[in-house]
Coordinates of C-alpha atoms in Angstrom, one line a residue:
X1 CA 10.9 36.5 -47.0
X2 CA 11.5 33.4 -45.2
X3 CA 8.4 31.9 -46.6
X4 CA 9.2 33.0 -49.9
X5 CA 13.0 31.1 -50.1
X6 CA 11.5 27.8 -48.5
X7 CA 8.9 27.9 -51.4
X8 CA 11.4 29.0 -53.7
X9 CA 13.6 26.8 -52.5
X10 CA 11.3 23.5 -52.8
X11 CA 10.0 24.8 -56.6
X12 CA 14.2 24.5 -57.8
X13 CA 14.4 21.0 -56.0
X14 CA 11.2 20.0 -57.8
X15 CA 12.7 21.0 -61.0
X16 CA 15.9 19.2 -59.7
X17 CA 14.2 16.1 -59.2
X18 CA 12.1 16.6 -62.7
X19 CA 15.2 17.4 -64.5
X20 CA 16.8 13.9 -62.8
X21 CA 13.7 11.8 -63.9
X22 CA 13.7 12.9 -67.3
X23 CA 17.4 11.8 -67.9
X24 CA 17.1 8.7 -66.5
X25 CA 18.0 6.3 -69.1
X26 CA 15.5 3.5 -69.7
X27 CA 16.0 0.2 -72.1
X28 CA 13.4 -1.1 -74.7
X29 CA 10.4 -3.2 -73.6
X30 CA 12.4 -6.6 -74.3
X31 CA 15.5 -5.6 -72.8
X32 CA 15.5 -6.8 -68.9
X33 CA 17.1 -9.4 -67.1
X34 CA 17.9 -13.1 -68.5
X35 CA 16.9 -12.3 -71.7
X36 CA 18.1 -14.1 -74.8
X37 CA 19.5 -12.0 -78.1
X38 CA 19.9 -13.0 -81.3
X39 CA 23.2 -14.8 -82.7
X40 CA 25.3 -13.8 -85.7
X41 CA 23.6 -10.6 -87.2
X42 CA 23.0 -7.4 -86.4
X43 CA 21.3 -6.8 -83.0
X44 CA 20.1 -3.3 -82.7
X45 CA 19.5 -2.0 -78.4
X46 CA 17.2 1.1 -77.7
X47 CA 15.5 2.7 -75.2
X48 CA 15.1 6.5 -73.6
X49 CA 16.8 9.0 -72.0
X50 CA 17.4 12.9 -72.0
X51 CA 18.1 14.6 -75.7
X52 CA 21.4 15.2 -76.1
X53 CA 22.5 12.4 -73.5
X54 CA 25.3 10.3 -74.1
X55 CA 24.7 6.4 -74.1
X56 CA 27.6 3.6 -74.1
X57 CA 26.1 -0.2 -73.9
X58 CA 27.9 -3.0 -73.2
X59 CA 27.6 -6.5 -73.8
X60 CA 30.8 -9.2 -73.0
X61 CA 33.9 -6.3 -73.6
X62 CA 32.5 -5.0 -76.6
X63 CA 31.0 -1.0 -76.6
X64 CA 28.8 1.2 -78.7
X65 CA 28.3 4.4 -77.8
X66 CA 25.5 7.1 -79.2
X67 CA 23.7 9.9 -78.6
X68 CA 20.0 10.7 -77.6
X69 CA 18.3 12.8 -80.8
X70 CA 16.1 15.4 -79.7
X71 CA 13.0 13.2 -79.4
X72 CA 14.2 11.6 -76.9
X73 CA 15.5 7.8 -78.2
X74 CA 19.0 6.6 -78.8
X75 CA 20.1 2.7 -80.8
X76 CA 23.2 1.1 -81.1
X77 CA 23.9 -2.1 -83.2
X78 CA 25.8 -4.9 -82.3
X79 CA 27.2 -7.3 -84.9
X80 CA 27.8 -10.7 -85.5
X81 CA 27.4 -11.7 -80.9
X82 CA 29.0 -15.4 -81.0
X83 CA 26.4 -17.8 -78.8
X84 CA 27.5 -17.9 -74.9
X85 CA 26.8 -16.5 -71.6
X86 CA 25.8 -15.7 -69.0
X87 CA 27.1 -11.9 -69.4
X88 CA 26.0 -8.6 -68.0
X89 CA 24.9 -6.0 -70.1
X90 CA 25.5 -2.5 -68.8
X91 CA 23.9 1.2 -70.1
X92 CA 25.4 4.2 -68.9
X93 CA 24.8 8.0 -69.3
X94 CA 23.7 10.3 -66.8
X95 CA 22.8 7.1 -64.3
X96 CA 23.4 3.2 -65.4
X97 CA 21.9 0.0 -65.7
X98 CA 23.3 -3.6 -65.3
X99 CA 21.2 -6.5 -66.8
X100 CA 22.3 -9.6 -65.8
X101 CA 21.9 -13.2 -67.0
X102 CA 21.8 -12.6 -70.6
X103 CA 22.3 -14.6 -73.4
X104 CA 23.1 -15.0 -77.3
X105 CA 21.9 -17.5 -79.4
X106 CA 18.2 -18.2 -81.4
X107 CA 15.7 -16.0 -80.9
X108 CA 11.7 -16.3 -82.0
X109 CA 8.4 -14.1 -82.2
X110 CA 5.8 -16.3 -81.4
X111 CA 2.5 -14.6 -81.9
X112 CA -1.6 -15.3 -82.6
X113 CA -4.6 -16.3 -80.7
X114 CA -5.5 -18.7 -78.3
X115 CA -3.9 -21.5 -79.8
X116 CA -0.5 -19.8 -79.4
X117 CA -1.0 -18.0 -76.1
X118 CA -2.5 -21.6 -74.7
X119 CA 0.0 -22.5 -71.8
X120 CA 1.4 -25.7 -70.8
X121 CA -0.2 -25.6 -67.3
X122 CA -4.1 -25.1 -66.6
X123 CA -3.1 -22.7 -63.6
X124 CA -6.0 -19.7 -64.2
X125 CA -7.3 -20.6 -67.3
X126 CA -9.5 -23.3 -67.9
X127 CA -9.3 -23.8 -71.3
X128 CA -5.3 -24.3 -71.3
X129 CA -2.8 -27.1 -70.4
X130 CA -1.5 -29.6 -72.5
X131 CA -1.4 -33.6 -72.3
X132 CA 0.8 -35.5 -69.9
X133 CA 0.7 -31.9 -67.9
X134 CA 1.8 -32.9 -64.8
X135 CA 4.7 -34.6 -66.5
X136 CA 5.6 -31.5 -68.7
X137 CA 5.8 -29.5 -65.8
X138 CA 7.9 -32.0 -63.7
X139 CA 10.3 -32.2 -66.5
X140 CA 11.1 -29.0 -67.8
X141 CA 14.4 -28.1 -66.5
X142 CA 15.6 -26.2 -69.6
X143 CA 17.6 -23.0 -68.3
X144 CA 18.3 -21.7 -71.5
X145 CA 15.1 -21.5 -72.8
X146 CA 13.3 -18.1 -71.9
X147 CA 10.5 -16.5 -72.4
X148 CA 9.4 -13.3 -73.1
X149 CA 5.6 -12.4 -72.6
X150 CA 4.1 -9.0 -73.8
X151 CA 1.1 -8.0 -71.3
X152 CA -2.0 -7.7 -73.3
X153 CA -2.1 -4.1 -74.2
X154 CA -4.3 -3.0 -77.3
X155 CA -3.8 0.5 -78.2
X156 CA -5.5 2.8 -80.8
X157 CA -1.5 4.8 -81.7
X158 CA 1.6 2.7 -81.9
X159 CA 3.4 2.6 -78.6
X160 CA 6.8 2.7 -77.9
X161 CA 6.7 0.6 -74.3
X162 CA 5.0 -2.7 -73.7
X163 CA 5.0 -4.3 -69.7
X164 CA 6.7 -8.0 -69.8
X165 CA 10.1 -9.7 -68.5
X166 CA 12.0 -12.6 -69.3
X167 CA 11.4 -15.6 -67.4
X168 CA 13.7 -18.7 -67.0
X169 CA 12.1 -21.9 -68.3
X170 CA 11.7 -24.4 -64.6
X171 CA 9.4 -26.2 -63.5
X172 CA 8.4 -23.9 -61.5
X173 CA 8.1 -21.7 -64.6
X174 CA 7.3 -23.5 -67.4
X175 CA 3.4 -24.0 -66.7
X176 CA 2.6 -20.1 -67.7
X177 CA 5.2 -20.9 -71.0
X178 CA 3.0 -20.3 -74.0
X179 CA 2.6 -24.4 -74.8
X180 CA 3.3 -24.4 -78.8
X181 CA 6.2 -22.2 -78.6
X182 CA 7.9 -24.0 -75.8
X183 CA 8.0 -27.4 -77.2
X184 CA 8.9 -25.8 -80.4
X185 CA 12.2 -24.5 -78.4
X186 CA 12.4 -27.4 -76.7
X187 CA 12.8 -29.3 -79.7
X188 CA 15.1 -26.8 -81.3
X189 CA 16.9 -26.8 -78.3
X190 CA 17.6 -30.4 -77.8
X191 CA 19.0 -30.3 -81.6
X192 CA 20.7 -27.2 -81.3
X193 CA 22.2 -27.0 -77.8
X194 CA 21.9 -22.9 -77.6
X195 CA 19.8 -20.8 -75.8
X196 CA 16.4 -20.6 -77.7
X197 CA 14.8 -16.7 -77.2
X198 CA 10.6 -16.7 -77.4
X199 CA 9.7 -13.4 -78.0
X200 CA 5.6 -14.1 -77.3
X201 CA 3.0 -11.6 -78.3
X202 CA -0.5 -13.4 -78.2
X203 CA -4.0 -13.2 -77.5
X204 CA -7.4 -15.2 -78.0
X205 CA -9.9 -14.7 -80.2
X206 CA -7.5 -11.8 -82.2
X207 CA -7.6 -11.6 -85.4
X208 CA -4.9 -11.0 -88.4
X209 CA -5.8 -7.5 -88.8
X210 CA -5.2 -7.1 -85.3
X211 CA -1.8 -7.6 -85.5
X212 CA -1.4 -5.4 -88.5
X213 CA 0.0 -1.8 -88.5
X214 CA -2.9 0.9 -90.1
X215 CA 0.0 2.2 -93.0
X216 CA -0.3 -1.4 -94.4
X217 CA -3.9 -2.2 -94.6
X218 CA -4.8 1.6 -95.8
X219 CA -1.6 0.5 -98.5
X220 CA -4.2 -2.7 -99.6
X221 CA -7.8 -1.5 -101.6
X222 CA -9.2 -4.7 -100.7
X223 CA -8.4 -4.0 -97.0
X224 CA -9.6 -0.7 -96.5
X225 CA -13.2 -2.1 -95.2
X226 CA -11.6 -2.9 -92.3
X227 CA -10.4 0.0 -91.0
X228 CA -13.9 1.9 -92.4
X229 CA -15.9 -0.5 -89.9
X230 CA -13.5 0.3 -87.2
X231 CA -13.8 3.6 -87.8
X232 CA -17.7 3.2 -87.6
X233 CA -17.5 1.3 -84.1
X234 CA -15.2 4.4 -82.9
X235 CA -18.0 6.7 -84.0
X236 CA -20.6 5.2 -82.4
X237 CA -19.0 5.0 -78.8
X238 CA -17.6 8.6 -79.2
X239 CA -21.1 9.9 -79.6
X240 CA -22.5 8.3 -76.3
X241 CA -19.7 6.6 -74.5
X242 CA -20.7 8.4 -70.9
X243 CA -24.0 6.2 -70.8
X244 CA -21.8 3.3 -72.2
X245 CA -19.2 3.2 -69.3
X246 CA -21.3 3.9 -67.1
X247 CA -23.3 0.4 -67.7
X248 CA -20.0 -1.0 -68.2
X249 CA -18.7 0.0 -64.7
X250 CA -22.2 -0.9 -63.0
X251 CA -22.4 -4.6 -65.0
X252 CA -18.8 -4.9 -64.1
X253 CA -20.0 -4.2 -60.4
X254 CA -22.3 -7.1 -60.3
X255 CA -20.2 -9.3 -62.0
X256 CA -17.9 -8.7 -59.2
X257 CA -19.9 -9.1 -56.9
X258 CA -21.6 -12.6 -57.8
X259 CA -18.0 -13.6 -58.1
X260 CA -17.0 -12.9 -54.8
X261 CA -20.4 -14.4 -53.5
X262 CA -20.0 -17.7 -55.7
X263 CA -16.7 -17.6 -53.9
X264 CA -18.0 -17.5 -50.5
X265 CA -20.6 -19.8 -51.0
X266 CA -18.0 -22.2 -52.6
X267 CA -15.5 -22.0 -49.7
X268 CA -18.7 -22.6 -47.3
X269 CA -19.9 -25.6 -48.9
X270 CA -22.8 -24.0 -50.2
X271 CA -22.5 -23.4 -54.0
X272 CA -25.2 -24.3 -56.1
X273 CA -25.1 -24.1 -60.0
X274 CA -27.5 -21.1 -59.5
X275 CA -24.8 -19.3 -57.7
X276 CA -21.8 -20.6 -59.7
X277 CA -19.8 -16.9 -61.4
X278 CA -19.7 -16.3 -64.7
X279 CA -16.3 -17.2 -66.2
X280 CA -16.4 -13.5 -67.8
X281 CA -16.8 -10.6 -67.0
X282 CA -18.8 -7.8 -69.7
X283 CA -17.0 -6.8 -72.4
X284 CA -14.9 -3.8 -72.0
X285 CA -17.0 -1.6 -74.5
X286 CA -14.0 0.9 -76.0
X287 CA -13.5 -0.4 -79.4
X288 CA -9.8 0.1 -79.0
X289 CA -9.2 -2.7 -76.4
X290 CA -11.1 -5.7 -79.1
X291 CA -8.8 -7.5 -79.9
X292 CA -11.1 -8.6 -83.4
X293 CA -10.6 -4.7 -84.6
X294 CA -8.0 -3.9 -86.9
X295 CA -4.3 -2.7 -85.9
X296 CA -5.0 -2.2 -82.2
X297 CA -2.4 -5.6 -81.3
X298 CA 0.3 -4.3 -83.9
X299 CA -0.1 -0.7 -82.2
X300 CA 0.5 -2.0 -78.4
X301 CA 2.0 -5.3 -78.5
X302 CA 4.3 -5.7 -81.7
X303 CA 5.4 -1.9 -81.9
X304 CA 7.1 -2.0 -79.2
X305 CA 8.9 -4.5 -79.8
X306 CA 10.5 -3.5 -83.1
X307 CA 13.2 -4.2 -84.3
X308 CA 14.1 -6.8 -81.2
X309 CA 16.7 -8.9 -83.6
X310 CA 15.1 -12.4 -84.4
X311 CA 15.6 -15.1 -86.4
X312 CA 11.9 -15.5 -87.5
X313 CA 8.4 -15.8 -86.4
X314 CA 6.3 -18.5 -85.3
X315 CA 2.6 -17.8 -86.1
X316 CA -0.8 -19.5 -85.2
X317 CA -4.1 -17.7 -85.8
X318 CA -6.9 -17.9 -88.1
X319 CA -10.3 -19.3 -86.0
X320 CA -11.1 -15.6 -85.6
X321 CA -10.9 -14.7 -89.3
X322 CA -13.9 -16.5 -90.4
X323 CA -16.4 -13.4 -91.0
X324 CA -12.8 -12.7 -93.0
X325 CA -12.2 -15.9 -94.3
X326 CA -12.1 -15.4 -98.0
X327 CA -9.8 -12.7 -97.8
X328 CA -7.6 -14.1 -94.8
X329 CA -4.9 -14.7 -97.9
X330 CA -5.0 -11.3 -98.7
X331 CA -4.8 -10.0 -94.8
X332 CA -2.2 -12.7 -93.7
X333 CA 0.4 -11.7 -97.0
X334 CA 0.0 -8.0 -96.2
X335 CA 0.6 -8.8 -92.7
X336 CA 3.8 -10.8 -93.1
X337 CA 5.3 -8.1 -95.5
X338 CA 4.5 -5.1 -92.7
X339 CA 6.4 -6.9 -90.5
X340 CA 9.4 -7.5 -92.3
X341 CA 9.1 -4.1 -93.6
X342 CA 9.4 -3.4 -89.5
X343 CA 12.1 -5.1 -88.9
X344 CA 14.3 -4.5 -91.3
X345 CA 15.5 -8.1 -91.4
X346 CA 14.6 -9.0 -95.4
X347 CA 12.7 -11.9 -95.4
X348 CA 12.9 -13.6 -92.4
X349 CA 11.1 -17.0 -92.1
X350 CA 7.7 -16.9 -91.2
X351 CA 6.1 -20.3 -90.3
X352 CA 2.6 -20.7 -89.5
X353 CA 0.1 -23.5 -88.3
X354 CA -2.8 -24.1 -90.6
X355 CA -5.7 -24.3 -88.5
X356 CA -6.6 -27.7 -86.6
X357 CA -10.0 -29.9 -87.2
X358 CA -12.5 -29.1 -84.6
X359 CA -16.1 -30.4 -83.5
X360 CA -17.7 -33.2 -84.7
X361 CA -16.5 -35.4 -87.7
X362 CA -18.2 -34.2 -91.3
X363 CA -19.9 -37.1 -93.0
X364 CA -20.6 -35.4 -96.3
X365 CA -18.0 -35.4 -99.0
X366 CA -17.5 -31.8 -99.4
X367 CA -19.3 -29.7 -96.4
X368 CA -18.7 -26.0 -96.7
X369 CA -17.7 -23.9 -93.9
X370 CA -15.7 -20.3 -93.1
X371 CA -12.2 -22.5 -91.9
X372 CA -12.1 -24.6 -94.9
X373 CA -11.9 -21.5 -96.5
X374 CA -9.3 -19.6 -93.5
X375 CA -7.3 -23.1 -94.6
X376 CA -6.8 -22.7 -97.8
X377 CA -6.0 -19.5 -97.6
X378 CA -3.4 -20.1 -95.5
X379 CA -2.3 -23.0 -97.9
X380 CA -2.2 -20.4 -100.9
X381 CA 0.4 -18.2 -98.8
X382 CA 3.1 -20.5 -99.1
X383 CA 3.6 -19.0 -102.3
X384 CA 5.0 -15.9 -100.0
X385 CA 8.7 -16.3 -100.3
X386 CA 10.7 -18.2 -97.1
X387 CA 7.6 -19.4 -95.1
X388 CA 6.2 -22.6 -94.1
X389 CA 3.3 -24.1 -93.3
X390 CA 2.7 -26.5 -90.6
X391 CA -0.5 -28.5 -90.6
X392 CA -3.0 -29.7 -87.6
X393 CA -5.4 -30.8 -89.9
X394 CA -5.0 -34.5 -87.5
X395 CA -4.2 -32.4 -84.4
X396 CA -8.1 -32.2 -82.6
X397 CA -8.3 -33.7 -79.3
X398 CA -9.6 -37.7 -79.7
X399 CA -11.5 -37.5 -76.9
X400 CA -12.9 -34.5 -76.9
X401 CA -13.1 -33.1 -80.6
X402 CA -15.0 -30.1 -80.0
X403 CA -12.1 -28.3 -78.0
X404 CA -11.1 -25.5 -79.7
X405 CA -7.7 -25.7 -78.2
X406 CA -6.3 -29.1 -78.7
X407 CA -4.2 -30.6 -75.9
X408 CA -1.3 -31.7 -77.8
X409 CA 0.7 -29.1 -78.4
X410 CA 3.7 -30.9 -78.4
X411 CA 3.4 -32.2 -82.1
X412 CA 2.7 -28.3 -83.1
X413 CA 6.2 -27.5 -81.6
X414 CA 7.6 -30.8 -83.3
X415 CA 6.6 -29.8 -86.6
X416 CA 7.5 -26.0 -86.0
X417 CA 10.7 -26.9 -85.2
X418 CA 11.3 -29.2 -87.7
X419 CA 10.3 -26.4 -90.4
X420 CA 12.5 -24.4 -88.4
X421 CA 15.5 -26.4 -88.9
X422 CA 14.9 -26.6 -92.7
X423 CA 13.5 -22.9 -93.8
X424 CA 15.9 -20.8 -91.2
X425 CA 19.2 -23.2 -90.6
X426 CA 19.2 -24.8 -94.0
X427 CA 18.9 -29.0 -93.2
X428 CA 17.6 -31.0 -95.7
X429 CA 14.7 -32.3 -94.2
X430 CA 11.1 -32.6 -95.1
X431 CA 9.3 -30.3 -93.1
X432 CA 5.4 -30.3 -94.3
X433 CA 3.3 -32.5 -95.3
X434 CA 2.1 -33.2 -99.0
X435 CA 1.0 -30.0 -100.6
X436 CA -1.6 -30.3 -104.2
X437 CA 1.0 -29.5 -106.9
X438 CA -1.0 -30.4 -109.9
X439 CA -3.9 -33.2 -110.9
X440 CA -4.3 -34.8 -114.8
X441 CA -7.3 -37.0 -115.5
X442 CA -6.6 -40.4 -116.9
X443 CA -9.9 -41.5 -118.5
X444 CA -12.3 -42.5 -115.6
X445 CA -9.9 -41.8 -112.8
X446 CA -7.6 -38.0 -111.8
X447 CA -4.2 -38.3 -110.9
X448 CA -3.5 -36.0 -108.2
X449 CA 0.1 -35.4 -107.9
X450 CA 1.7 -33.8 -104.5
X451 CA 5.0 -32.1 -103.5
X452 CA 7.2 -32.3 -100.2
X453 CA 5.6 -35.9 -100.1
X454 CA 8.7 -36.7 -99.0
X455 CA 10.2 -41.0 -99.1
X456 CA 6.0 -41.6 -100.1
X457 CA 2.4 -41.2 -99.1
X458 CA 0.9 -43.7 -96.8
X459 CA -2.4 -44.0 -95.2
X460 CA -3.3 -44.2 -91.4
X461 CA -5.8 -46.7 -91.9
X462 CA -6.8 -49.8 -94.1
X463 CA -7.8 -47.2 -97.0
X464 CA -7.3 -43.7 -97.9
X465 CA -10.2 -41.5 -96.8
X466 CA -11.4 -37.7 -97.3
X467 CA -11.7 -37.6 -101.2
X468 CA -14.3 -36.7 -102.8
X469 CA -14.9 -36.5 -107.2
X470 CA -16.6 -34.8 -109.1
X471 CA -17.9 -34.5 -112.6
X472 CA -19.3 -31.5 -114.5
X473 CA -22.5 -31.3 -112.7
X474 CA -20.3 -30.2 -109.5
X475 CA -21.9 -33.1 -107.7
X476 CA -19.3 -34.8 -104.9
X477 CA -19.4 -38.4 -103.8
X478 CA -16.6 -40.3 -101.4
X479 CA -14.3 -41.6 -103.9
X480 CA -12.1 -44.5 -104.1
X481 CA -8.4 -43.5 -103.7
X482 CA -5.0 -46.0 -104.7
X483 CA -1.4 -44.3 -103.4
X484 CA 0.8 -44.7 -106.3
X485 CA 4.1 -43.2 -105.1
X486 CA 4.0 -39.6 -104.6
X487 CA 0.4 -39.4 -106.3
X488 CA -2.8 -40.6 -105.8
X489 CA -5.6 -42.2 -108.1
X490 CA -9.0 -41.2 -107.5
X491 CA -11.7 -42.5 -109.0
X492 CA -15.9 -43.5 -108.3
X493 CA -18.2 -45.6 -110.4
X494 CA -20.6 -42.8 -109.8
X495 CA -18.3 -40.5 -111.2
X496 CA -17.6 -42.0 -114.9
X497 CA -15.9 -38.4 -116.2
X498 CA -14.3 -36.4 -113.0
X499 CA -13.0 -32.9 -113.1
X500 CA -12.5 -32.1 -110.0
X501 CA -11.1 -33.6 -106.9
X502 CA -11.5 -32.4 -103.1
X503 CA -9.5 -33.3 -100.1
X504 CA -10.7 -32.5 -96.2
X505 CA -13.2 -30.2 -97.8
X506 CA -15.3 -29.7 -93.8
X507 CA -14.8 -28.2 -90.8
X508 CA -13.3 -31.8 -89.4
X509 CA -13.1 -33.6 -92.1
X510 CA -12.4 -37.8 -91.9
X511 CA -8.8 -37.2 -93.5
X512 CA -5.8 -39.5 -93.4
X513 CA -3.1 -38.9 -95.5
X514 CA 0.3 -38.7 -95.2
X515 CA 3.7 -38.8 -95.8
X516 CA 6.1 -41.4 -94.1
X517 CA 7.8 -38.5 -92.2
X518 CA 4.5 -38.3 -90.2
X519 CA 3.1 -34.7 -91.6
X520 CA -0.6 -34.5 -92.6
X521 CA -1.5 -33.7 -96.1
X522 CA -3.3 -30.2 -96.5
X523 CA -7.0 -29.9 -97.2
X524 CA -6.6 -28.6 -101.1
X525 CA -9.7 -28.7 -104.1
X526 CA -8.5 -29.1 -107.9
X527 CA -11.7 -26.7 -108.7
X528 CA -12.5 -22.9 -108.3
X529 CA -16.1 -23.9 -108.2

């Protein structure tokens, strides 16, 4: 009998200390300490807790109060928080939570590949840091600019959680700060003087699909391939996925082990290029954790993060969208519409960095190549209401052009934030460079006429370069090109009846025009050749 009331007695304090976990309240993925939420609109707060459960948050003196529905998740709205802080906000119900260090002003989702999740430091990863780093670094005493970094987490079902924290920009901080986004707050903050919010989800080498929930793209005929080669990749592992984890783990073993060696042999003096470790690793082989297969980011890494109040998103992507490229239009607008769908915020501004010049400089006229197409489909989706586009066409590093990731970052956050200030809090600026508006031939010579050209066109250089006319037989030469205003004249003695006119038609193309703001005119052709 004994026996029987200590075992009895231990199963009811087991189901005691069940019944205690599973009312624990627990916030939202974005919702820790020193976090940043958004100013003057509605701010919904949501996490976890027992069904039933009774829920009061509160932020500077002002309470909501629900109540857990049976699945387990409660929300409250807040409306209208006036910029300030520091406050605390405190969650009660059957146990509490106090987050400290919080405050209201501008928040931002910042998401995309490698050019976005770049940091300003090299630290880990060799391929980051930005120009002047050491500087940066030093300098960056900007309290009220945080971060928020969602841990790579790919998933094949939408998630509810995603591990991250808010982080305190220092410069003891700032060097794992996602580089574009932080001079972009950096900027905004130095006009604004309010605590600038980044709300970062990132990863290289994704692609636009990626980041783009399965209701939408099975919603898009034209998109529907995507998720049928997924589904193929899925099929294939399924059917023999012990032998394929089991190489995985065993090439993962080696790789480990040269590593450690290389390590060794480094710290001994002994290294040798022979011995020198791979910078990766193999491949984890589940088709769930690629980041190139379609919805698998949206599912782990933007899901959870819904509907965090923002006041737009920051976006720069597209280098892994070439096999895509020609329908990268098609992917980004259906993208952009899932997510405001999401978040319930109408159209919030969505600005986006067209994709930066990269290798060596193209000496033809017109070279093609899948990002000249990725670019002009991304110059075709400004006609998607309240977005901007932010070109890098001039943006590859001078000394070293075939970095993928350019170095200066810091004129990517300038021109963000300066499309920022214009699209989101209204100044009348001009915040892109020339965009192709329409062309008219005038006898031996086209017209090419631009918009947001801004106080004039000008040329970095003794002459305008990366034009290139055309007649009927389709045939491109370099032509001759006179700024007349907020147009150009093109023209070539080769060329004595043009109809069609190209601009930075190759990969890195020897472009030069701008406006006298200082943005870069986009890579456009007249033709549908």
């Amino acid at each position: 009998m004994k026996t029987l009331s200590k075992v009895s007695l231990t199963f009811l304090l087991l189901l005691l200390c069940l019944s205690s976990a599973f009312g624990q309240i627990k916030l939202g993925s974005p919702f820790t300490d020193h976090m940043v939420l958004q100013r003057g609109m509605l701010v919904p707060v949501w996490g976890f807790a027992a069904p039933g459960e009774k829920v009061t948050v509160t932020i500077n003196k002002l309470n909501q109060t629900t109540q857990t529905g049976s699945d387990g998740k409660w929300n409250v709205n807040f409306r209208n928080l006036k910029t300030g802080g520091p406050y605390e906000m405190i969650v009660t119900g059957n146990n509490s939570i106090t987050l400290t260090d919080v405050y209201v002003g501008e928040v931002w989702l910042c998401s995309g590949q490698s050019n976005m999740d770049m940091t300003v430091a090299k630290e880990d990863r060799y391929w980051c840091g930005v120009f002047n780093e050491a500087q940066e670094v030093a300098t960056a005493n900007y309290p009220l600019i945080r971060q928020f970094y969602a841990t790579y987490s790919p998933n094949l079902l939408p998630q509810n959680q995603v591990s991250g924290e808010w982080e305190v920009c220092s410069p003891a901080t700032v060097g794992h700060f996602r580089a574009a986004a932080y001079f972009f707050a950096r900027n905004l903050y130095q006009e604004m003087n309010v605590p600038i919010g980044l709300l970062i989800t990132t990863f290289g080498a994704s692609t636009a699909e990626a980041w783009t929930s399965r209701p939408a793209l099975e919603a898009n005929p034209n998109l529907t391939f995507l998720l049928d080669n997924f589904k193929l990749k899925l099929d294939k592992f399924y059917s023999d996925s012990a032998r394929i984890m089991a190489t995985y783990r065993d090439e993962t073993a080696k790789f480990r082990e040269a590593a450690a060696r290389a390590r060794a042999e480094s710290a001994n003096g002994q290294a040798t290029q022979t011995t020198a470790a791979p910078r990766r690793g193999p491949s984890n082989p589940r088709p769930w954790v690629d980041q190139h297969n379609p919805t698998v980011l949206y599912n782990g890494m933007v899901a959870p993060l819904i509907p965090y109040a923002i006041r737009g998103a920051l976006w720069y992507q597209g280098e892994s969208n070439g096999p895509t490229a020609k329908q990268y239009r098609d992917i980004m607008e259906t993208m952009i519409a899932d997510w405001r769908k999401a978040w319930n915020q109408g159209n919030f501004p969505f600005i986006y960095v067209q994709i930066a010049n990269h290798q060596d400089l193209i000496k033809e006229p017109v070279k093609d190549d899948p990002m000249v197409y990725v670019r002009e489909g991304q110059l075709q989706n400004l006609s998607i209401p309240n977005t901007a586009m932010v070109s890098a066409i001039d943006n590859a590093d001078p000394n070293d052009p075939g970095n993928i990731h350019p170095k200066n970052k810091q004129e990517i956050g300038l021109r963000l934030a300066v499309a920022a200030r214009a699209l989101a809090y209204k100044e009348k600026l001009t915040y892109m460079g020339p965009i192709y508006s329409k062309m008219n031939i005038e006898g031996n010579t086209i017209r090419v006429n631009f918009s947001s050209a801004g106080k004039g066109l000008v040329a970095k250089g003794d002459n305008v370069t990366g034009f290139a006319i055309a007649g009927e037989d389709k045939k491109f030469v370099w032509a001759n090109v006179k700024i007349d205003g907020t147009s150009v004249i093109v023209s070539s003695p080769d060329v004595p009846n043009p109809k069609s006119v190209r601009y930075g038609w190759g990969k890195n193309p020897p472009v030069n025009l701008f406006n006298k703001e200082g943005f870069p005119t986009s890579p456009f052709r007249t033709d549908n050749w």
